[in-house]
Amino acid sequence: MIATETLLKAYQLMCTAKTMAGTYEQNRPVCKYVHSTSRGHEAIQLATAFQLLPCDYVSPYYRDESMLLGLGFTPYQLMLQLLAKGNDIFTGGREYYSHPNYRGNDKPTIIHQSSATGMQAIPTTGVAQGIKYRERIADDGQQVTNNQHSFLSSVVHRPVVICSLGDASVTEGEVSEAFQFAALHQLPIIYLVQDNNWGISVTADEARTTNASEMVKGLRNISRISIDGSDFFQSYEVMKNVVEEVRRERHPFLVHAKVPLLGHHTSGVRKEFYRTEEDLAKHAADDPGPKLRQRLLDLGITEMELQRIASAAAEDVAKDFAAATAAPEPDPYTITDFVFAPTPVTTEKGERCPAGNEKILMVDAGLFAIREIMEQYPEAVLYGQDVGRRLGGVFREAATLAEQFGDHRVFNTAIQEAYIIGSTAGMSAVGLKPIVEVQFADYIYPGFNQLVTELSKSCYLSCGKFPVQTVIRVPVGAYGGGGPYHSGSVESTLLTIKGIKVVYPSNAADMKGLMKAAFLDPNPVVMLEHKGLYWSKVPGTEDAKTIEPDADYIIPLGKARLVLPASEDHIKNGESCCVITYGMGVYWAKAAAKTLSGRVEVVDLRCLFPLDEALVFETVKKHGKCLVLTEEQQNNSFAEALAGRISKTCFQYLDAPVEVLGALNVPAVPMNVALEQAMLPNAEKVLQRLQELLSH
């Protein structure tokens, strides 16, 4: 039996949600920002919320306002987000209605998630992945510092994760990736799929062959159940049992709840645009509110008491709406707050070239850096395709790490770039520091949904509550006939994404120092690693092999390095120029400069965002002539954008237009080595361009 107090609370919150939806409709000019309401979904949402503890994690989706009410958020708090007010506790007026994020000791944690349909499945599964890892190391006597709760708590209080989804979202490939990973690794997560038969104007019959419960039947080890989500009694009992089972037995579960859709899809896409009277009447017959009301009457609750509850809810909603409407707007001066969380690494530290150390390859510098990181930080994990024990990475960049640290810390994933990248948001939220790898830059694009939509926006849209601390390693670059799908350069594409950092080391010492800084940075950092420099096998790249820095060596992100100075006499006589470059460009520039004896200064950017504009502009002003050199196809590239910025800032110091040299503007790197060389810059092409520049 469900306690009468619980039933009355559910009824009161159903009345509240209904009144809120009606209030928004009656005040459409005020409620001008697009929003959805939970009308029809109230029973399953409240039943779910009532089972959760502060140690748990939940990702509501954009129709889950009743779940938020059930968790203890007030109508006023929700309305502040509806109206995009400045004191919206979730996002400070930056995000849509019912897009919460929360970190506190009184309620379950809610990580940031986007509106993109189904995209929350991967980050939320990452939360469950992180919980399982933390429980494993807690069993081993290790504990990661976390400001919320201990993972050494009793079975009764072990956290569960709820991922709430609409049924239309399960056709998304990324939802399938999440289901696969949860089933394979037996994660403590419950996928609550609310099925109202509609995906905007598309019916279930038009969009999918079966419902979510039937869909996961083919995945072993995901328990599942289908229920009437409009019946509070059934919903409560099922969710109570499911949450208790997952809390105890630590395996994934899918609850498919059939519910009516009583409101509009959103305030902007209205039900009368596409739904028939017959369809609307059919859904209205399953309204959870009247169903619960009748059951309460059958249990002896009086009509007068139920009317009192409804009237009190209406009064409270009216008061909260008036207060929210009068609340202040966001301060425009806060618009750039929380783009990044502050990094603790601000100065270069440690010894770059310790006496007695031997030279190491760039690929080994990354390996050694991660080894030292994992020795010091139990929260560090490494995963991606083929990085596990058998191979240790296709470039051997993770060799021996699984043997040393265990398969729970260094492991393979399936071919799931979206999961590899997106799961780091959830892992980071539980206090872990994942290092992940995309095998080749050409294959990063399936992960862009997560990188752009979830990771890059998390810190900003959560007002700093959920920065995503992760290092994403991406081998890049062309050499030796790698072909069109293993040779790409992707920096310009990455640099259009705001909220991430992009690092590009060109030698072993920088690789190690930047890897350490990237790991400690509380924001997403993509490390682009030129595979042609890994082994110094490309002629002219011997300098990529350097003395191994000490274990404390660290380079702050955003600090470029002067790798080849010009002579003071040539600079004084106006006979010099500078090359601003990175990656393989450093070696092309240095090779070309040998012919020009002291007339060329080369700056290695090392980090493309944040960018060391101070050193770049200072160098350009000193010489008056500049070549920006890149391996990427030139048109519309980062290099061209940088050249434009240099031209504007340094205009009065320039003796010639800023030049740019990149690869030819063809769609891909050809397989044939001669064609590859024809496409790419090289030392000879750089020399020719520098000679032309110096002739001005």
PDB file of N, CA and C in Angstrom, residues 322-378:
ATOM      1  N   ALA A 322       3.376  35.581 -10.232  1.00  0.00           N
ATOM      2  CA  ALA A 322       3.490  37.038 -10.079  1.00  0.00           C
ATOM      3  C   ALA A 322       4.901  37.415  -9.625  1.00  0.00           C
ATOM      4  N   ALA A 323       5.428  36.648  -8.667  1.00  0.00           N
ATOM      5  CA  ALA A 323       6.785  36.942  -8.169  1.00  0.00           C
ATOM      6  C   ALA A 323       7.826  36.708  -9.257  1.00  0.00           C
ATOM      7  N   ALA A 324       7.671  35.629 -10.028  1.00  0.00           N
ATOM      8  CA  ALA A 324       8.633  35.342 -11.087  1.00  0.00           C
ATOM      9  C   ALA A 324       8.575  36.397 -12.181  1.00  0.00           C
ATOM     10  N   THR A 325       7.392  36.833 -12.511  1.00  0.00           N
ATOM     11  CA  THR A 325       7.246  37.870 -13.534  1.00  0.00           C
ATOM     12  C   THR A 325       7.941  39.156 -13.116  1.00  0.00           C
ATOM     13  N   ALA A 326       7.900  39.452 -11.830  1.00  0.00           N
ATOM     14  CA  ALA A 326       8.507  40.689 -11.318  1.00  0.00           C
ATOM     15  C   ALA A 326       9.998  40.551 -11.044  1.00  0.00           C
ATOM     16  N   ALA A 327      10.526  39.342 -11.139  1.00  0.00           N
ATOM     17  CA  ALA A 327      11.944  39.121 -10.830  1.00  0.00           C
ATOM     18  C   ALA A 327      12.826  39.836 -11.853  1.00  0.00           C
ATOM     19  N   PRO A 328      14.048  40.194 -11.448  1.00  0.00           N
ATOM     20  CA  PRO A 328      14.926  40.952 -12.350  1.00  0.00           C
ATOM     21  C   PRO A 328      15.429  40.119 -13.523  1.00  0.00           C
ATOM     22  N   GLU A 329      15.718  40.812 -14.613  1.00  0.00           N
ATOM     23  CA  GLU A 329      16.328  40.186 -15.783  1.00  0.00           C
ATOM     24  C   GLU A 329      17.823  39.951 -15.517  1.00  0.00           C
ATOM     25  N   PRO A 330      18.466  39.093 -16.294  1.00  0.00           N
ATOM     26  CA  PRO A 330      19.913  38.892 -16.109  1.00  0.00           C
ATOM     27  C   PRO A 330      20.696  40.170 -16.398  1.00  0.00           C
ATOM     28  N   ASP A 331      21.801  40.334 -15.717  1.00  0.00           N
ATOM     29  CA  ASP A 331      22.694  41.457 -15.963  1.00  0.00           C
ATOM     30  C   ASP A 331      23.472  41.174 -17.252  1.00  0.00           C
ATOM     31  N   PRO A 332      23.338  42.017 -18.275  1.00  0.00           N
ATOM     32  CA  PRO A 332      24.056  41.773 -19.532  1.00  0.00           C
ATOM     33  C   PRO A 332      25.567  41.647 -19.359  1.00  0.00           C
ATOM     34  N   TYR A 333      26.094  42.224 -18.293  1.00  0.00           N
ATOM     35  CA  TYR A 333      27.535  42.153 -18.073  1.00  0.00           C
ATOM     36  C   TYR A 333      27.997  40.752 -17.678  1.00  0.00           C
ATOM     37  N   THR A 334      27.041  39.862 -17.377  1.00  0.00           N
ATOM     38  CA  THR A 334      27.412  38.490 -17.007  1.00  0.00           C
ATOM     39  C   THR A 334      27.476  37.558 -18.213  1.00  0.00           C
ATOM     40  N   ILE A 335      27.267  38.093 -19.410  1.00  0.00           N
ATOM     41  CA  ILE A 335      27.127  37.260 -20.595  1.00  0.00           C
ATOM     42  C   ILE A 335      28.353  36.370 -20.840  1.00  0.00           C
ATOM     43  N   THR A 336      29.531  36.822 -20.481  1.00  0.00           N
ATOM     44  CA  THR A 336      30.738  36.020 -20.727  1.00  0.00           C
ATOM     45  C   THR A 336      31.192  35.234 -19.501  1.00  0.00           C
ATOM     46  N   ASP A 337      30.411  35.240 -18.434  1.00  0.00           N
ATOM     47  CA  ASP A 337      30.768  34.450 -17.252  1.00  0.00           C
ATOM     48  C   ASP A 337      30.621  32.958 -17.544  1.00  0.00           C
ATOM     49  N   PHE A 338      31.508  32.176 -16.978  1.00  0.00           N
ATOM     50  CA  PHE A 338      31.416  30.707 -16.967  1.00  0.00           C
ATOM     51  C   PHE A 338      31.666  30.043 -18.323  1.00  0.00           C
ATOM     52  N   VAL A 339      32.308  30.738 -19.251  1.00  0.00           N
ATOM     53  CA  VAL A 339      32.675  30.058 -20.496  1.00  0.00           C
ATOM     54  C   VAL A 339      33.634  28.911 -20.178  1.00  0.00           C
ATOM     55  N   PHE A 340      34.585  29.189 -19.298  1.00  0.00           N
ATOM     56  CA  PHE A 340      35.506  28.167 -18.809  1.00  0.00           C
ATOM     57  C   PHE A 340      35.587  28.248 -17.292  1.00  0.00           C
ATOM     58  N   ALA A 341      35.883  27.126 -16.666  1.00  0.00           N
ATOM     59  CA  ALA A 341      36.255  27.126 -15.260  1.00  0.00           C
ATOM     60  C   ALA A 341      37.724  27.500 -15.148  1.00  0.00           C
ATOM     61  N   PRO A 342      38.111  28.206 -14.103  1.00  0.00           N
ATOM     62  CA  PRO A 342      39.522  28.625 -13.986  1.00  0.00           C
ATOM     63  C   PRO A 342      40.457  27.422 -13.876  1.00  0.00           C
ATOM     64  N   THR A 343      41.568  27.487 -14.587  1.00  0.00           N
ATOM     65  CA  THR A 343      42.542  26.409 -14.520  1.00  0.00           C
ATOM     66  C   THR A 343      43.572  26.691 -13.434  1.00  0.00           C
ATOM     67  N   PRO A 344      44.048  25.659 -12.743  1.00  0.00           N
ATOM     68  CA  PRO A 344      45.083  25.880 -11.727  1.00  0.00           C
ATOM     69  C   PRO A 344      46.478  26.045 -12.324  1.00  0.00           C
ATOM     70  N   VAL A 345      46.637  25.772 -13.606  1.00  0.00           N
ATOM     71  CA  VAL A 345      47.969  25.817 -14.236  1.00  0.00           C
ATOM     72  C   VAL A 345      48.124  27.150 -14.953  1.00  0.00           C
ATOM     73  N   THR A 346      48.930  28.013 -14.398  1.00  0.00           N
ATOM     74  CA  THR A 346      49.107  29.347 -14.974  1.00  0.00           C
ATOM     75  C   THR A 346      50.550  29.685 -15.298  1.00  0.00           C
ATOM     76  N   THR A 347      51.499  28.902 -14.811  1.00  0.00           N
ATOM     77  CA  THR A 347      52.915  29.177 -15.093  1.00  0.00           C
ATOM     78  C   THR A 347      53.627  27.877 -15.449  1.00  0.00           C
ATOM     79  N   GLU A 348      54.687  27.999 -16.227  1.00  0.00           N
ATOM     80  CA  GLU A 348      55.504  26.838 -16.576  1.00  0.00           C
ATOM     81  C   GLU A 348      56.321  26.426 -15.358  1.00  0.00           C
ATOM     82  N   LYS A 349      56.277  25.149 -15.052  1.00  0.00           N
ATOM     83  CA  LYS A 349      56.975  24.648 -13.868  1.00  0.00           C
ATOM     84  C   LYS A 349      57.721  23.370 -14.212  1.00  0.00           C
ATOM     85  N   GLY A 350      58.688  23.012 -13.351  1.00  0.00           N
ATOM     86  CA  GLY A 350      59.461  21.798 -13.554  1.00  0.00           C
ATOM     87  C   GLY A 350      60.617  22.023 -14.505  1.00  0.00           C
ATOM     88  N   GLU A 351      61.359  20.974 -14.737  1.00  0.00           N
ATOM     89  CA  GLU A 351      62.572  21.073 -15.551  1.00  0.00           C
ATOM     90  C   GLU A 351      62.327  20.443 -16.913  1.00  0.00           C
ATOM     91  N   ARG A 352      62.532  21.231 -17.968  1.00  0.00           N
ATOM     92  CA  ARG A 352      62.272  20.765 -19.332  1.00  0.00           C
ATOM     93  C   ARG A 352      63.353  19.801 -19.815  1.00  0.00           C
ATOM     94  N   CYS A 353      64.608  20.072 -19.478  1.00  0.00           N
ATOM     95  CA  CYS A 353      65.720  19.247 -19.969  1.00  0.00           C
ATOM     96  C   CYS A 353      66.615  18.831 -18.805  1.00  0.00           C
ATOM     97  N   PRO A 354      66.151  17.917 -17.963  1.00  0.00           N
ATOM     98  CA  PRO A 354      66.963  17.533 -16.803  1.00  0.00           C
ATOM     99  C   PRO A 354      68.260  16.842 -17.229  1.00  0.00           C
ATOM    100  N   ALA A 355      69.305  17.147 -16.522  1.00  0.00           N
ATOM    101  CA  ALA A 355      70.595  16.506 -16.810  1.00  0.00           C
ATOM    102  C   ALA A 355      70.486  15.007 -16.574  1.00  0.00           C
ATOM    103  N   GLY A 356      71.033  14.246 -17.488  1.00  0.00           N
ATOM    104  CA  GLY A 356      71.049  12.797 -17.331  1.00  0.00           C
ATOM    105  C   GLY A 356      69.890  12.077 -17.976  1.00  0.00           C
ATOM    106  N   ASN A 357      68.834  12.794 -18.313  1.00  0.00           N
ATOM    107  CA  ASN A 357      67.704  12.141 -18.982  1.00  0.00           C
ATOM    108  C   ASN A 357      68.003  11.924 -20.458  1.00  0.00           C
ATOM    109  N   GLU A 358      67.429  10.871 -21.014  1.00  0.00           N
ATOM    110  CA  GLU A 358      67.640  10.557 -22.418  1.00  0.00           C
ATOM    111  C   GLU A 358      66.552  11.180 -23.280  1.00  0.00           C
ATOM    112  N   LYS A 359      66.848  11.257 -24.564  1.00  0.00           N
ATOM    113  CA  LYS A 359      65.837  11.725 -25.501  1.00  0.00           C
ATOM    114  C   LYS A 359      64.752  10.664 -25.663  1.00  0.00           C
ATOM    115  N   ILE A 360      63.528  11.131 -25.822  1.00  0.00           N
ATOM    116  CA  ILE A 360      62.410  10.217 -26.008  1.00  0.00           C
ATOM    117  C   ILE A 360      61.592  10.638 -27.219  1.00  0.00           C
ATOM    118  N   LEU A 361      60.864   9.691 -27.766  1.00  0.00           N
ATOM    119  CA  LEU A 361      59.955   9.978 -28.870  1.00  0.00           C
ATOM    120  C   LEU A 361      58.717  10.695 -28.361  1.00  0.00           C
ATOM    121  N   MET A 362      58.080  11.417 -29.258  1.00  0.00           N
ATOM    122  CA  MET A 362      56.874  12.146 -28.888  1.00  0.00           C
ATOM    123  C   MET A 362      55.764  11.193 -28.442  1.00  0.00           C
ATOM    124  N   VAL A 363      55.637  10.040 -29.099  1.00  0.00           N
ATOM    125  CA  VAL A 363      54.596   9.098 -28.705  1.00  0.00           C
ATOM    126  C   VAL A 363      54.844   8.587 -27.289  1.00  0.00           C
ATOM    127  N   ASP A 364      56.114   8.405 -26.940  1.00  0.00           N
ATOM    128  CA  ASP A 364      56.437   7.942 -25.591  1.00  0.00           C
ATOM    129  C   ASP A 364      56.239   9.039 -24.554  1.00  0.00           C
ATOM    130  N   ALA A 365      56.434  10.278 -24.956  1.00  0.00           N
ATOM    131  CA  ALA A 365      56.215  11.386 -24.019  1.00  0.00           C
ATOM    132  C   ALA A 365      54.764  11.401 -23.549  1.00  0.00           C
ATOM    133  N   GLY A 366      53.837  11.177 -24.481  1.00  0.00           N
ATOM    134  CA  GLY A 366      52.435  11.107 -24.089  1.00  0.00           C
ATOM    135  C   GLY A 366      52.166   9.921 -23.186  1.00  0.00           C
ATOM    136  N   LEU A 367      52.743   8.787 -23.536  1.00  0.00           N
ATOM    137  CA  LEU A 367      52.587   7.580 -22.728  1.00  0.00           C
ATOM    138  C   LEU A 367      53.127   7.786 -21.319  1.00  0.00           C
ATOM    139  N   PHE A 368      54.327   8.370 -21.213  1.00  0.00           N
ATOM    140  CA  PHE A 368      54.940   8.572 -19.897  1.00  0.00           C
ATOM    141  C   PHE A 368      54.144   9.584 -19.075  1.00  0.00           C
ATOM    142  N   ALA A 369      53.619  10.613 -19.741  1.00  0.00           N
ATOM    143  CA  ALA A 369      52.819  11.609 -19.028  1.00  0.00           C
ATOM    144  C   ALA A 369      51.577  10.964 -18.422  1.00  0.00           C
ATOM    145  N   ILE A 370      50.900  10.131 -19.201  1.00  0.00           N
ATOM    146  CA  ILE A 370      49.688   9.478 -18.694  1.00  0.00           C
ATOM    147  C   ILE A 370      50.032   8.498 -17.582  1.00  0.00           C
ATOM    148  N   ARG A 371      51.145   7.807 -17.717  1.00  0.00           N
ATOM    149  CA  ARG A 371      51.562   6.893 -16.650  1.00  0.00           C
ATOM    150  C   ARG A 371      51.764   7.661 -15.338  1.00  0.00           C
ATOM    151  N   GLU A 372      52.459   8.781 -15.411  1.00  0.00           N
ATOM    152  CA  GLU A 372      52.688   9.574 -14.194  1.00  0.00           C
ATOM    153  C   GLU A 372      51.382  10.126 -13.643  1.00  0.00           C
ATOM    154  N   ILE A 373      50.486  10.533 -14.530  1.00  0.00           N
ATOM    155  CA  ILE A 373      49.174  11.024 -14.096  1.00  0.00           C
ATOM    156  C   ILE A 373      48.410   9.930 -13.361  1.00  0.00           C
ATOM    157  N   MET A 374      48.383   8.727 -13.937  1.00  0.00           N
ATOM    158  CA  MET A 374      47.592   7.651 -13.344  1.00  0.00           C
ATOM    159  C   MET A 374      48.204   7.145 -12.046  1.00  0.00           C
ATOM    160  N   GLU A 375      49.504   7.272 -11.907  1.00  0.00           N
ATOM    161  CA  GLU A 375      50.140   6.914 -10.633  1.00  0.00           C
ATOM    162  C   GLU A 375      49.730   7.880  -9.531  1.00  0.00           C
ATOM    163  N   GLN A 376      49.512   9.131  -9.895  1.00  0.00           N
ATOM    164  CA  GLN A 376      49.214  10.153  -8.892  1.00  0.00           C
ATOM    165  C   GLN A 376      47.720  10.328  -8.633  1.00  0.00           C
ATOM    166  N   TYR A 377      46.901  10.085  -9.648  1.00  0.00           N
ATOM    167  CA  TYR A 377      45.476  10.396  -9.535  1.00  0.00           C
ATOM    168  C   TYR A 377      44.634   9.142  -9.777  1.00  0.00           C
ATOM    169  N   PRO A 378      44.055   8.560  -8.735  1.00  0.00           N
ATOM    170  CA  PRO A 378      43.203   7.374  -8.943  1.00  0.00           C
ATOM    171  C   PRO A 378      41.942   7.686  -9.732  1.00  0.00           C
TER     172      PRO A 378
END
